[in-house]
């Protein structure tokens, strides 16, 4: 039963064919069994989950439930959860108990979801493989020798391995979409400002986006509806009327369900640097979208090739500032041996942060330091504008932009850990949407000869989530890539 | 603009991260590769381009200057390494 989509589970819950307590117990049993294999979780909250499930069942009995009431879900461990550990995958916060809920956590609680635990991730969300966690690497359920992508790897694996039907993640350079692609599920990065960042432990404030993981585009729409909304506690939260993102998906259509849709194919996303199997799967998906009535147009985003260098100035600059709060005074780790205050700061931070986090803090400190600000930080912000201008022009000619989510399928654990630049290049197709703030989704569109999933990215203009979700949904109505299940015992194929 | 080993030691001090000579050499090699990537930006003509500091060009919202929060300091200090009488304790800085 738990292998069903949120939409299917909600029907069963409302019809009282199953209780949330039963669903949650099954989720917990699977999570506990899978933990030694995939290491997807950092904290499992069995008691809290069962209590929340019983409360959801009581609401459902009274007829008070909504579309997410009683649905078990996991949060990425960078989102604060009151009374539960929130570690950010770091030794620095290994014992930190969050004093309050993040906005999206609060919203999903209000919607009646059942929080089962917190998922493993790259330390402070800095990574593309979920290998840098203090709590050990996350493994890909399609083959545990491979990474699940990152940084929200634990959340992606929790959904892909059918441990929970839904999870949250955060996307700063691709950290929702790339792991969704590498584990064969759907992951949506909403428009910047659609989901409040309140209670999301900050990495790069101008780029951090909370968003949902689900098995289908429809499930992502249901989750986003609950997660989005204005929040005065985040000054960049956008005040706009609530939107039913799933409404368009339910709209009846003529045979050509995507008639009139103009798909932009950036030549920069469809050339060199894309693995041949990925390119072939993406081509086939585009042909399918065309069969559904969409028209294709080759477009050009000339500045997009600078996305990675722009990102590796801006994100570390913001991170160096945000992570300065971890000083061993107000929360988190403090070194045992030090000779004075300065030495305490330095030893605390040297011990508390892992190698990749330190590299990014150092990079950020350098680009913001005296004499380098204009050459690096200001320059990167100017090129960020050029990239955003390219997309603005493109959306004059097309409605959505389609291409691969990542240049290759999953790689082996350890393959890129010694070469940060190779790791960074995984996000070459996802970073631009974080820089511009526009929404993008990754959905499964194939598997490699080795049986590893391939992701298709559909990007849209600001606040066009409903449209990209609709395109993804119509594709999923015509294909079955999203129904493929990794080779694990408990999961069965279902719609 | 090549990064030197002295730069690494200087920024590690600015970032308040303890680093020994061997670790600094290792970090230097990795940062050097990262800055080779970043330095691609130097070739782009950005004359007259307005820097983009945020994903959306929105102005900072204002609210009434009124107290909206209640006192949570006991909750928030629960996770602190050393607290006494509601104060955070740090090593002595004034002799």
PDB file of C-alpha atoms in Angstrom, chain A residues 265-270 298-310 382-395 397 401 428-429 432 435-436, chain B residues 40-41 43-46:
ATOM      1  CA  UNK A 265      15.759  23.423 -26.398  1.00  0.00           C
ATOM      2  CA  UNK A 266      18.892  25.341 -25.458  1.00  0.00           C
ATOM      3  CA  UNK A 267      21.730  24.268 -27.708  1.00  0.00           C
ATOM      4  CA  UNK A 268      24.018  24.693 -24.673  1.00  0.00           C
ATOM      5  CA  UNK A 269      22.185  21.842 -22.871  1.00  0.00           C
ATOM      6  CA  UNK A 270      22.147  19.411 -25.747  1.00  0.00           C
ATOM      7  CA  UNK A 298      16.088  25.643 -30.568  1.00  0.00           C
ATOM      8  CA  UNK A 299      17.106  28.534 -28.357  1.00  0.00           C
ATOM      9  CA  UNK A 300      20.398  29.897 -27.118  1.00  0.00           C
ATOM     10  CA  UNK A 301      21.448  30.851 -23.595  1.00  0.00           C
ATOM     11  CA  UNK A 302      24.982  32.073 -24.316  1.00  0.00           C
ATOM     12  CA  UNK A 303      25.878  33.114 -20.749  1.00  0.00           C
ATOM     13  CA  UNK A 304      24.624  29.898 -19.140  1.00  0.00           C
ATOM     14  CA  UNK A 305      28.053  28.284 -19.603  1.00  0.00           C
ATOM     15  CA  UNK A 306      29.291  30.587 -16.845  1.00  0.00           C
ATOM     16  CA  UNK A 307      26.726  29.284 -14.333  1.00  0.00           C
ATOM     17  CA  UNK A 308      29.193  27.057 -12.497  1.00  0.00           C
ATOM     18  CA  UNK A 309      31.922  29.699 -11.968  1.00  0.00           C
ATOM     19  CA  UNK A 310      29.293  32.328 -11.031  1.00  0.00           C
ATOM     20  CA  UNK A 382      26.979  40.941 -13.026  1.00  0.00           C
ATOM     21  CA  UNK A 383      27.299  37.641 -14.900  1.00  0.00           C
ATOM     22  CA  UNK A 384      24.351  36.341 -12.859  1.00  0.00           C
ATOM     23  CA  UNK A 385      22.366  39.190 -14.421  1.00  0.00           C
ATOM     24  CA  UNK A 386      23.545  38.177 -17.931  1.00  0.00           C
ATOM     25  CA  UNK A 387      22.339  34.617 -17.287  1.00  0.00           C
ATOM     26  CA  UNK A 388      18.960  35.861 -16.007  1.00  0.00           C
ATOM     27  CA  UNK A 389      18.658  38.121 -19.090  1.00  0.00           C
ATOM     28  CA  UNK A 390      19.260  35.107 -21.373  1.00  0.00           C
ATOM     29  CA  UNK A 391      16.364  33.253 -19.741  1.00  0.00           C
ATOM     30  CA  UNK A 392      14.117  36.316 -19.868  1.00  0.00           C
ATOM     31  CA  UNK A 393      14.722  36.582 -23.620  1.00  0.00           C
ATOM     32  CA  UNK A 394      14.189  32.833 -24.065  1.00  0.00           C
ATOM     33  CA  UNK A 395      10.781  32.907 -22.372  1.00  0.00           C
ATOM     34  CA  UNK A 397      10.069  32.539 -27.550  1.00  0.00           C
ATOM     35  CA  UNK A 401      12.877  24.811 -21.384  1.00  0.00           C
ATOM     36  CA  UNK A 428      26.050  22.423 -14.727  1.00  0.00           C
ATOM     37  CA  UNK A 429      22.406  22.198 -15.901  1.00  0.00           C
ATOM     38  CA  UNK A 432      21.044  28.446 -13.654  1.00  0.00           C
ATOM     39  CA  UNK A 435      20.679  31.897 -10.006  1.00  0.00           C
ATOM     40  CA  UNK A 436      17.549  33.191 -11.771  1.00  0.00           C
TER      41      UNK A 436
ATOM     42  CA  UNK B  40      36.846  32.071 -16.416  1.00  0.00           C
ATOM     43  CA  UNK B  41      34.620  34.982 -15.390  1.00  0.00           C
ATOM     44  CA  UNK B  43      37.160  37.104 -19.681  1.00  0.00           C
ATOM     45  CA  UNK B  44      33.561  38.393 -19.782  1.00  0.00           C
ATOM     46  CA  UNK B  45      32.831  42.034 -20.556  1.00  0.00           C
ATOM     47  CA  UNK B  46      30.400  43.208 -17.883  1.00  0.00           C
TER      48      UNK B  46
END
